mmCIF file with all atom_site columns, C-alpha atoms in Angstrom:
data_model
loop_
_atom_site.group_PDB
_atom_site.id
_atom_site.type_symbol
_atom_site.label_atom_id
_atom_site.label_alt_id
_atom_site.label_comp_id
_atom_site.label_asym_id
_atom_site.label_entity_id
_atom_site.label_seq_id
_atom_site.pdbx_PDB_ins_code
_atom_site.Cartn_x
_atom_site.Cartn_y
_atom_site.Cartn_z
_atom_site.occupancy
_atom_site.B_iso_or_equiv
_atom_site.pdbx_formal_charge
_atom_site.auth_seq_id
_atom_site.auth_comp_id
_atom_site.auth_asym_id
_atom_site.auth_atom_id
_atom_site.pdbx_PDB_model_num
ATOM 1   C CA . ALA A 1 1   ? 17.331 -17.553 -15.760 1.00 70.00 ? 1   ALA A CA 1
ATOM 2   C CA . VAL A 1 2   ? 16.774 -13.714 -15.912 1.00 73.00 ? 2   VAL A CA 1
ATOM 3   C CA . CYS A 1 3   ? 17.482 -11.536 -12.742 1.00 73.00 ? 3   CYS A CA 1
ATOM 4   C CA . VAL A 1 4   ? 16.567 -7.579  -13.279 1.00 72.00 ? 4   VAL A CA 1
ATOM 5   C CA . LEU A 1 5   ? 18.178 -5.477  -10.400 1.00 70.00 ? 5   LEU A CA 1
ATOM 6   C CA . PRO A 1 6   ? 15.500 -3.050  -9.008  1.00 66.00 ? 6   PRO A CA 1
ATOM 7   C CA . ALA A 1 7   ? 18.006 0.334   -9.071  1.00 69.00 ? 7   ALA A CA 1
ATOM 8   C CA . GLU A 1 8   ? 20.585 1.338   -11.237 1.00 73.00 ? 8   GLU A CA 1
ATOM 9   C CA . LEU A 1 9   ? 23.898 0.102   -10.246 1.00 74.00 ? 9   LEU A CA 1
ATOM 10  C CA . VAL A 1 10  ? 27.599 1.051   -10.966 1.00 78.00 ? 10  VAL A CA 1
ATOM 11  C CA . CYS A 1 11  ? 30.734 -0.875  -10.267 1.00 80.00 ? 11  CYS A CA 1
ATOM 12  C CA . ASP A 1 12  ? 33.929 -2.177  -11.593 1.00 83.00 ? 12  ASP A CA 1
ATOM 13  C CA . VAL A 1 13  ? 33.224 -5.815  -10.905 1.00 84.00 ? 13  VAL A CA 1
ATOM 14  C CA . VAL A 1 14  ? 30.187 -8.390  -10.799 1.00 81.00 ? 14  VAL A CA 1
ATOM 15  C CA . ALA A 1 15  ? 30.745 -11.829 -9.065  1.00 82.00 ? 15  ALA A CA 1
ATOM 16  C CA . ILE A 1 16  ? 27.831 -14.458 -9.839  1.00 81.00 ? 16  ILE A CA 1
ATOM 17  C CA . THR A 1 17  ? 27.802 -17.437 -7.475  1.00 83.00 ? 17  THR A CA 1
ATOM 18  C CA . ILE A 1 18  ? 26.129 -20.557 -8.928  1.00 81.00 ? 18  ILE A CA 1
ATOM 19  C CA . ALA A 1 19  ? 25.521 -23.471 -6.818  1.00 81.00 ? 19  ALA A CA 1
ATOM 20  C CA . ASP A 1 20  ? 24.090 -26.880 -7.812  1.00 83.00 ? 20  ASP A CA 1
ATOM 21  C CA . PRO A 1 21  ? 24.625 -29.135 -5.383  1.00 84.00 ? 21  PRO A CA 1
ATOM 22  C CA . GLY A 1 22  ? 21.968 -31.892 -6.791  1.00 85.00 ? 22  GLY A CA 1
ATOM 23  C CA . ASN A 1 23  ? 23.744 -31.839 -10.144 1.00 85.00 ? 23  ASN A CA 1
ATOM 24  C CA . PRO A 1 24  ? 25.033 -35.273 -11.013 1.00 88.00 ? 24  PRO A CA 1
ATOM 25  C CA . ASP A 1 25  ? 27.207 -34.196 -13.753 1.00 86.00 ? 25  ASP A CA 1
ATOM 26  C CA . GLY A 1 26  ? 29.903 -32.572 -11.584 1.00 80.00 ? 26  GLY A CA 1
ATOM 27  C CA . TYR A 1 27  ? 30.149 -29.267 -13.784 1.00 81.00 ? 27  TYR A CA 1
ATOM 28  C CA . LEU A 1 28  ? 27.734 -26.467 -14.706 1.00 81.00 ? 28  LEU A CA 1
ATOM 29  C CA . SER A 1 29  ? 27.675 -24.907 -18.122 1.00 78.00 ? 29  SER A CA 1
ATOM 30  C CA . VAL A 1 30  ? 26.622 -21.104 -18.494 1.00 79.00 ? 30  VAL A CA 1
ATOM 31  C CA . PRO A 1 31  ? 27.707 -20.242 -22.128 1.00 76.00 ? 31  PRO A CA 1
ATOM 32  C CA . LEU A 1 32  ? 25.538 -16.822 -22.196 1.00 76.00 ? 32  LEU A CA 1
ATOM 33  C CA . ALA A 1 33  ? 25.507 -14.400 -19.590 1.00 77.00 ? 33  ALA A CA 1
ATOM 34  C CA . TYR A 1 34  ? 24.570 -10.542 -19.615 1.00 79.00 ? 34  TYR A CA 1
ATOM 35  C CA . VAL A 1 35  ? 25.576 -7.856  -16.955 1.00 79.00 ? 35  VAL A CA 1
ATOM 36  C CA . GLY A 1 36  ? 25.122 -4.419  -18.083 1.00 77.00 ? 36  GLY A CA 1
ATOM 37  C CA . PRO A 1 37  ? 22.875 -1.359  -18.631 1.00 76.00 ? 37  PRO A CA 1
ATOM 38  C CA . LEU A 1 38  ? 19.089 -1.883  -19.241 1.00 77.00 ? 38  LEU A CA 1
ATOM 39  C CA . TRP A 1 39  ? 17.067 0.518   -21.088 1.00 83.00 ? 39  TRP A CA 1
ATOM 40  C CA . GLN A 1 40  ? 13.614 0.791   -21.499 1.00 83.00 ? 40  GLN A CA 1
ATOM 41  C CA . PRO A 1 41  ? 11.539 3.141   -24.099 1.00 87.00 ? 41  PRO A CA 1
ATOM 42  C CA . VAL A 1 42  ? 8.691  5.461   -22.973 1.00 85.00 ? 42  VAL A CA 1
ATOM 43  C CA . ARG A 1 43  ? 6.191  3.634   -24.708 1.00 85.00 ? 43  ARG A CA 1
ATOM 44  C CA . ASN A 1 44  ? 5.675  0.016   -25.496 1.00 85.00 ? 44  ASN A CA 1
ATOM 45  C CA . PHE A 1 45  ? 6.253  -1.778  -28.816 1.00 87.00 ? 45  PHE A CA 1
ATOM 46  C CA . SER A 1 46  ? 3.391  -2.359  -31.392 1.00 87.00 ? 46  SER A CA 1
ATOM 47  C CA . THR A 1 47  ? 1.072  -5.329  -31.391 1.00 85.00 ? 47  THR A CA 1
ATOM 48  C CA . ASP A 1 48  ? 2.268  -5.739  -35.150 1.00 88.00 ? 48  ASP A CA 1
ATOM 49  C CA . SER A 1 49  ? 5.180  -7.520  -33.631 1.00 91.00 ? 49  SER A CA 1
ATOM 50  C CA . SER A 1 50  ? 5.675  -11.318 -33.933 1.00 92.00 ? 50  SER A CA 1
ATOM 51  C CA . SER A 1 51  ? 7.530  -14.290 -32.659 1.00 92.00 ? 51  SER A CA 1
ATOM 52  C CA . GLY A 1 52  ? 8.347  -17.439 -34.252 1.00 94.00 ? 52  GLY A CA 1
ATOM 53  C CA . PHE A 1 53  ? 11.174 -19.929 -34.647 1.00 94.00 ? 53  PHE A CA 1
ATOM 54  C CA . ASN A 1 54  ? 13.946 -21.006 -37.118 1.00 93.00 ? 54  ASN A CA 1
ATOM 55  C CA . LEU A 1 55  ? 14.544 -24.716 -37.239 1.00 94.00 ? 55  LEU A CA 1
ATOM 56  C CA . GLY A 1 56  ? 17.497 -26.754 -38.328 1.00 94.00 ? 56  GLY A CA 1
ATOM 57  C CA . VAL A 1 57  ? 15.749 -30.107 -39.614 1.00 94.00 ? 57  VAL A CA 1
ATOM 58  C CA . ASP A 1 58  ? 17.527 -32.511 -42.079 1.00 95.00 ? 58  ASP A CA 1
ATOM 59  C CA . GLU A 1 59  ? 14.835 -34.409 -43.694 1.00 94.00 ? 59  GLU A CA 1
ATOM 60  C CA . VAL A 1 60  ? 15.492 -37.534 -45.808 1.00 95.00 ? 60  VAL A CA 1
ATOM 61  C CA . THR A 1 61  ? 12.469 -38.432 -48.261 1.00 95.00 ? 61  THR A CA 1
ATOM 62  C CA . ALA A 1 62  ? 12.376 -42.040 -49.321 1.00 95.00 ? 62  ALA A CA 1
ATOM 63  C CA . LEU A 1 63  ? 11.145 -42.987 -52.871 1.00 95.00 ? 63  LEU A CA 1
ATOM 64  C CA . SER A 1 64  ? 7.720  -43.884 -51.429 1.00 95.00 ? 64  SER A CA 1
ATOM 65  C CA . GLY A 1 65  ? 7.339  -39.934 -50.580 1.00 94.00 ? 65  GLY A CA 1
ATOM 66  C CA . ALA A 1 66  ? 7.701  -40.883 -46.544 1.00 95.00 ? 66  ALA A CA 1
ATOM 67  C CA . GLU A 1 67  ? 9.628  -38.405 -44.755 1.00 96.00 ? 67  GLU A CA 1
ATOM 68  C CA . PHE A 1 68  ? 12.117 -38.664 -41.886 1.00 96.00 ? 68  PHE A CA 1
ATOM 69  C CA . PRO A 1 69  ? 12.857 -35.641 -40.376 1.00 95.00 ? 69  PRO A CA 1
ATOM 70  C CA . GLN A 1 70  ? 15.754 -35.092 -37.816 1.00 95.00 ? 70  GLN A CA 1
ATOM 71  C CA . MET A 1 71  ? 15.672 -32.339 -35.525 1.00 94.00 ? 71  MET A CA 1
ATOM 72  C CA . ARG A 1 72  ? 19.092 -30.795 -35.246 1.00 95.00 ? 72  ARG A CA 1
ATOM 73  C CA . TRP A 1 73  ? 18.250 -27.380 -33.483 1.00 94.00 ? 73  TRP A CA 1
ATOM 74  C CA . ILE A 1 74  ? 15.535 -24.956 -32.570 1.00 94.00 ? 74  ILE A CA 1
ATOM 75  C CA . GLN A 1 75  ? 15.877 -21.183 -32.338 1.00 94.00 ? 75  GLN A CA 1
ATOM 76  C CA . ARG A 1 76  ? 13.652 -18.435 -31.081 1.00 94.00 ? 76  ARG A CA 1
ATOM 77  C CA . LYS A 1 77  ? 13.214 -15.481 -32.962 1.00 95.00 ? 77  LYS A CA 1
ATOM 78  C CA . ALA A 1 78  ? 11.006 -12.093 -32.296 1.00 93.00 ? 78  ALA A CA 1
ATOM 79  C CA . SER A 1 79  ? 10.378 -9.468  -35.038 1.00 93.00 ? 79  SER A CA 1
ATOM 80  C CA . ILE A 1 80  ? 9.503  -6.241  -33.077 1.00 92.00 ? 80  ILE A CA 1
ATOM 81  C CA . ALA A 1 81  ? 7.925  -3.107  -34.675 1.00 92.00 ? 81  ALA A CA 1
ATOM 82  C CA . HIS A 1 82  ? 7.941  -0.355  -32.780 1.00 92.00 ? 82  HIS A CA 1
ATOM 83  C CA . GLN A 1 83  ? 6.190  2.879   -34.056 1.00 90.00 ? 83  GLN A CA 1
ATOM 84  C CA . SER A 1 84  ? 6.195  5.080   -30.952 1.00 90.00 ? 84  SER A CA 1
ATOM 85  C CA . TYR A 1 85  ? 9.971  6.026   -29.915 1.00 92.00 ? 85  TYR A CA 1
ATOM 86  C CA . GLY A 1 86  ? 10.478 9.773   -28.532 1.00 91.00 ? 86  GLY A CA 1
ATOM 87  C CA . ALA A 1 87  ? 12.732 11.609  -30.956 1.00 90.00 ? 87  ALA A CA 1
ATOM 88  C CA . ALA A 1 88  ? 14.977 11.839  -28.004 1.00 92.00 ? 88  ALA A CA 1
ATOM 89  C CA . GLU A 1 89  ? 15.638 8.098   -27.788 1.00 92.00 ? 89  GLU A CA 1
ATOM 90  C CA . THR A 1 90  ? 16.985 7.917   -31.389 1.00 92.00 ? 90  THR A CA 1
ATOM 91  C CA . ALA A 1 91  ? 20.535 8.203   -29.793 1.00 92.00 ? 91  ALA A CA 1
ATOM 92  C CA . ILE A 1 92  ? 19.979 4.935   -27.729 1.00 92.00 ? 92  ILE A CA 1
ATOM 93  C CA . LEU A 1 93  ? 18.609 3.196   -30.687 1.00 93.00 ? 93  LEU A CA 1
ATOM 94  C CA . ARG A 1 94  ? 21.664 4.318   -32.771 1.00 93.00 ? 94  ARG A CA 1
ATOM 95  C CA . GLU A 1 95  ? 24.119 2.665   -29.836 1.00 92.00 ? 95  GLU A CA 1
ATOM 96  C CA . ILE A 1 96  ? 21.839 -0.473  -29.919 1.00 92.00 ? 96  ILE A CA 1
ATOM 97  C CA . GLN A 1 97  ? 22.213 -0.709  -33.800 1.00 93.00 ? 97  GLN A CA 1
ATOM 98  C CA . ARG A 1 98  ? 26.050 0.012   -33.474 1.00 93.00 ? 98  ARG A CA 1
ATOM 99  C CA . VAL A 1 99  ? 26.534 -2.772  -30.714 1.00 91.00 ? 99  VAL A CA 1
ATOM 100 C CA . ALA A 1 100 ? 24.501 -5.197  -32.621 1.00 92.00 ? 100 ALA A CA 1
ATOM 101 C CA . ALA A 1 101 ? 26.230 -4.499  -35.800 1.00 93.00 ? 101 ALA A CA 1
ATOM 102 C CA . ALA A 1 102 ? 29.756 -5.615  -34.084 1.00 93.00 ? 102 ALA A CA 1
ATOM 103 C CA . GLY A 1 103 ? 28.191 -8.849  -33.268 1.00 90.00 ? 103 GLY A CA 1
ATOM 104 C CA . GLU A 1 104 ? 27.352 -8.529  -29.707 1.00 89.00 ? 104 GLU A CA 1
ATOM 105 C CA . ASN A 1 105 ? 24.518 -10.076 -27.946 1.00 89.00 ? 105 ASN A CA 1
ATOM 106 C CA . ILE A 1 106 ? 21.299 -7.867  -27.138 1.00 90.00 ? 106 ILE A CA 1
ATOM 107 C CA . LEU A 1 107 ? 19.078 -8.955  -24.232 1.00 89.00 ? 107 LEU A CA 1
ATOM 108 C CA . PHE A 1 108 ? 15.390 -8.288  -25.190 1.00 89.00 ? 108 PHE A CA 1
ATOM 109 C CA . LEU A 1 109 ? 12.866 -8.242  -22.223 1.00 85.00 ? 109 LEU A CA 1
ATOM 110 C CA . PRO A 1 110 ? 9.401  -7.599  -23.165 1.00 83.00 ? 110 PRO A CA 1
ATOM 111 C CA . ASP A 1 111 ? 8.497  -7.011  -19.634 1.00 79.00 ? 111 ASP A CA 1
ATOM 112 C CA . PRO A 1 112 ? 11.319 -6.095  -17.245 1.00 74.00 ? 112 PRO A CA 1
ATOM 113 C CA . GLY A 1 113 ? 9.045  -6.456  -14.575 1.00 74.00 ? 113 GLY A CA 1
ATOM 114 C CA . ALA A 1 114 ? 7.475  -9.577  -14.983 1.00 74.00 ? 114 ALA A CA 1
ATOM 115 C CA . ALA A 1 115 ? 7.961  -12.432 -12.327 1.00 72.00 ? 115 ALA A CA 1
ATOM 116 C CA . SER A 1 116 ? 8.548  -14.801 -15.362 1.00 75.00 ? 116 SER A CA 1
ATOM 117 C CA . GLN A 1 117 ? 10.889 -13.924 -18.155 1.00 78.00 ? 117 GLN A CA 1
ATOM 118 C CA . GLU A 1 118 ? 10.015 -16.872 -20.473 1.00 82.00 ? 118 GLU A CA 1
ATOM 119 C CA . GLU A 1 119 ? 9.874  -14.456 -23.389 1.00 85.00 ? 119 GLU A CA 1
ATOM 120 C CA . ALA A 1 120 ? 13.317 -12.936 -22.744 1.00 86.00 ? 120 ALA A CA 1
ATOM 121 C CA . LEU A 1 121 ? 15.700 -13.276 -25.845 1.00 90.00 ? 121 LEU A CA 1
ATOM 122 C CA . PHE A 1 122 ? 19.476 -13.024 -25.757 1.00 89.00 ? 122 PHE A CA 1
ATOM 123 C CA . GLY A 1 123 ? 21.053 -12.938 -29.302 1.00 91.00 ? 123 GLY A CA 1
ATOM 124 C CA . ARG A 1 124 ? 21.735 -11.209 -32.365 1.00 93.00 ? 124 ARG A CA 1
ATOM 125 C CA . LEU A 1 125 ? 19.808 -8.403  -33.656 1.00 93.00 ? 125 LEU A CA 1
ATOM 126 C CA . SER A 1 126 ? 19.372 -6.963  -37.305 1.00 92.00 ? 126 SER A CA 1
ATOM 127 C CA . GLY A 1 127 ? 17.422 -4.005  -37.740 1.00 84.00 ? 127 GLY A CA 1
ATOM 128 C CA . GLY A 1 128 ? 16.267 -1.626  -40.423 1.00 85.00 ? 128 GLY A CA 1
ATOM 129 C CA . ASP A 1 129 ? 16.332 2.085   -40.320 1.00 91.00 ? 129 ASP A CA 1
ATOM 130 C CA . ILE A 1 130 ? 15.021 4.177   -37.825 1.00 93.00 ? 130 ILE A CA 1
ATOM 131 C CA . GLY A 1 131 ? 11.936 6.066   -39.292 1.00 92.00 ? 131 GLY A CA 1
ATOM 132 C CA . ASN A 1 132 ? 9.822  9.112   -38.965 1.00 91.00 ? 132 ASN A CA 1
ATOM 133 C CA . PRO A 1 133 ? 6.238  8.169   -40.080 1.00 88.00 ? 133 PRO A CA 1
ATOM 134 C CA . TYR A 1 134 ? 4.294  10.667  -38.369 1.00 89.00 ? 134 TYR A CA 1
ATOM 135 C CA . GLY A 1 135 ? 5.997  14.005  -39.817 1.00 88.00 ? 135 GLY A CA 1
ATOM 136 C CA . PRO A 1 136 ? 6.293  16.388  -37.087 1.00 90.00 ? 136 PRO A CA 1
ATOM 137 C CA . ALA A 1 137 ? 5.006  14.406  -34.217 1.00 90.00 ? 137 ALA A CA 1
ATOM 138 C CA . ASP A 1 138 ? 7.692  13.289  -31.443 1.00 91.00 ? 138 ASP A CA 1
ATOM 139 C CA . ARG A 1 139 ? 7.289  9.646   -32.796 1.00 91.00 ? 139 ARG A CA 1
ATOM 140 C CA . ARG A 1 140 ? 10.077 7.577   -34.593 1.00 93.00 ? 140 ARG A CA 1
ATOM 141 C CA . SER A 1 141 ? 9.694  3.831   -35.873 1.00 93.00 ? 141 SER A CA 1
ATOM 142 C CA . TRP A 1 142 ? 12.299 0.979   -35.821 1.00 92.00 ? 142 TRP A CA 1
ATOM 143 C CA . THR A 1 143 ? 11.648 -2.443  -36.796 1.00 92.00 ? 143 THR A CA 1
ATOM 144 C CA . PHE A 1 144 ? 14.061 -5.198  -35.740 1.00 93.00 ? 144 PHE A CA 1
ATOM 145 C CA . THR A 1 145 ? 14.507 -8.921  -35.615 1.00 94.00 ? 145 THR A CA 1
ATOM 146 C CA . LEU A 1 146 ? 16.130 -10.603 -32.305 1.00 93.00 ? 146 LEU A CA 1
ATOM 147 C CA . THR A 1 147 ? 17.418 -14.202 -32.852 1.00 95.00 ? 147 THR A CA 1
ATOM 148 C CA . GLU A 1 148 ? 18.150 -16.278 -30.042 1.00 92.00 ? 148 GLU A CA 1
ATOM 149 C CA . ARG A 1 149 ? 21.934 -16.930 -29.751 1.00 86.00 ? 149 ARG A CA 1
ATOM 150 C CA . LEU A 1 150 ? 22.456 -20.917 -29.544 1.00 78.00 ? 150 LEU A CA 1
#
């Protein structure tokens, strides 16, 4: 579940109440949660971006060549190519890189205003260098990979 608040809110404490009265297990598991600032670049990312999966599959192959895969886990990932950041946005990009290098999770929402957030990813970010592919133009590039935290 992803909930983006419509206005900037500054506070010291956030209380989240989750109720699931029809849950037969008697407990709720909420392993990953994010409450914090949301930043949206001025321009959107490139259509060169891609998404996919990392798969954890154990596979046994019989002498006859028959394969018996056992799926252990599946992890979503996205490779985001952005070629149109403004020069003023590079300070924020460096801060995101610093936070990611410390192993903290990064929340990526391709469309913060969307009713459904099925494409949202929350996990580890690894990124390359911030580039300047267009010379004197106010454009910076950065390609990063975000991998869902399991």
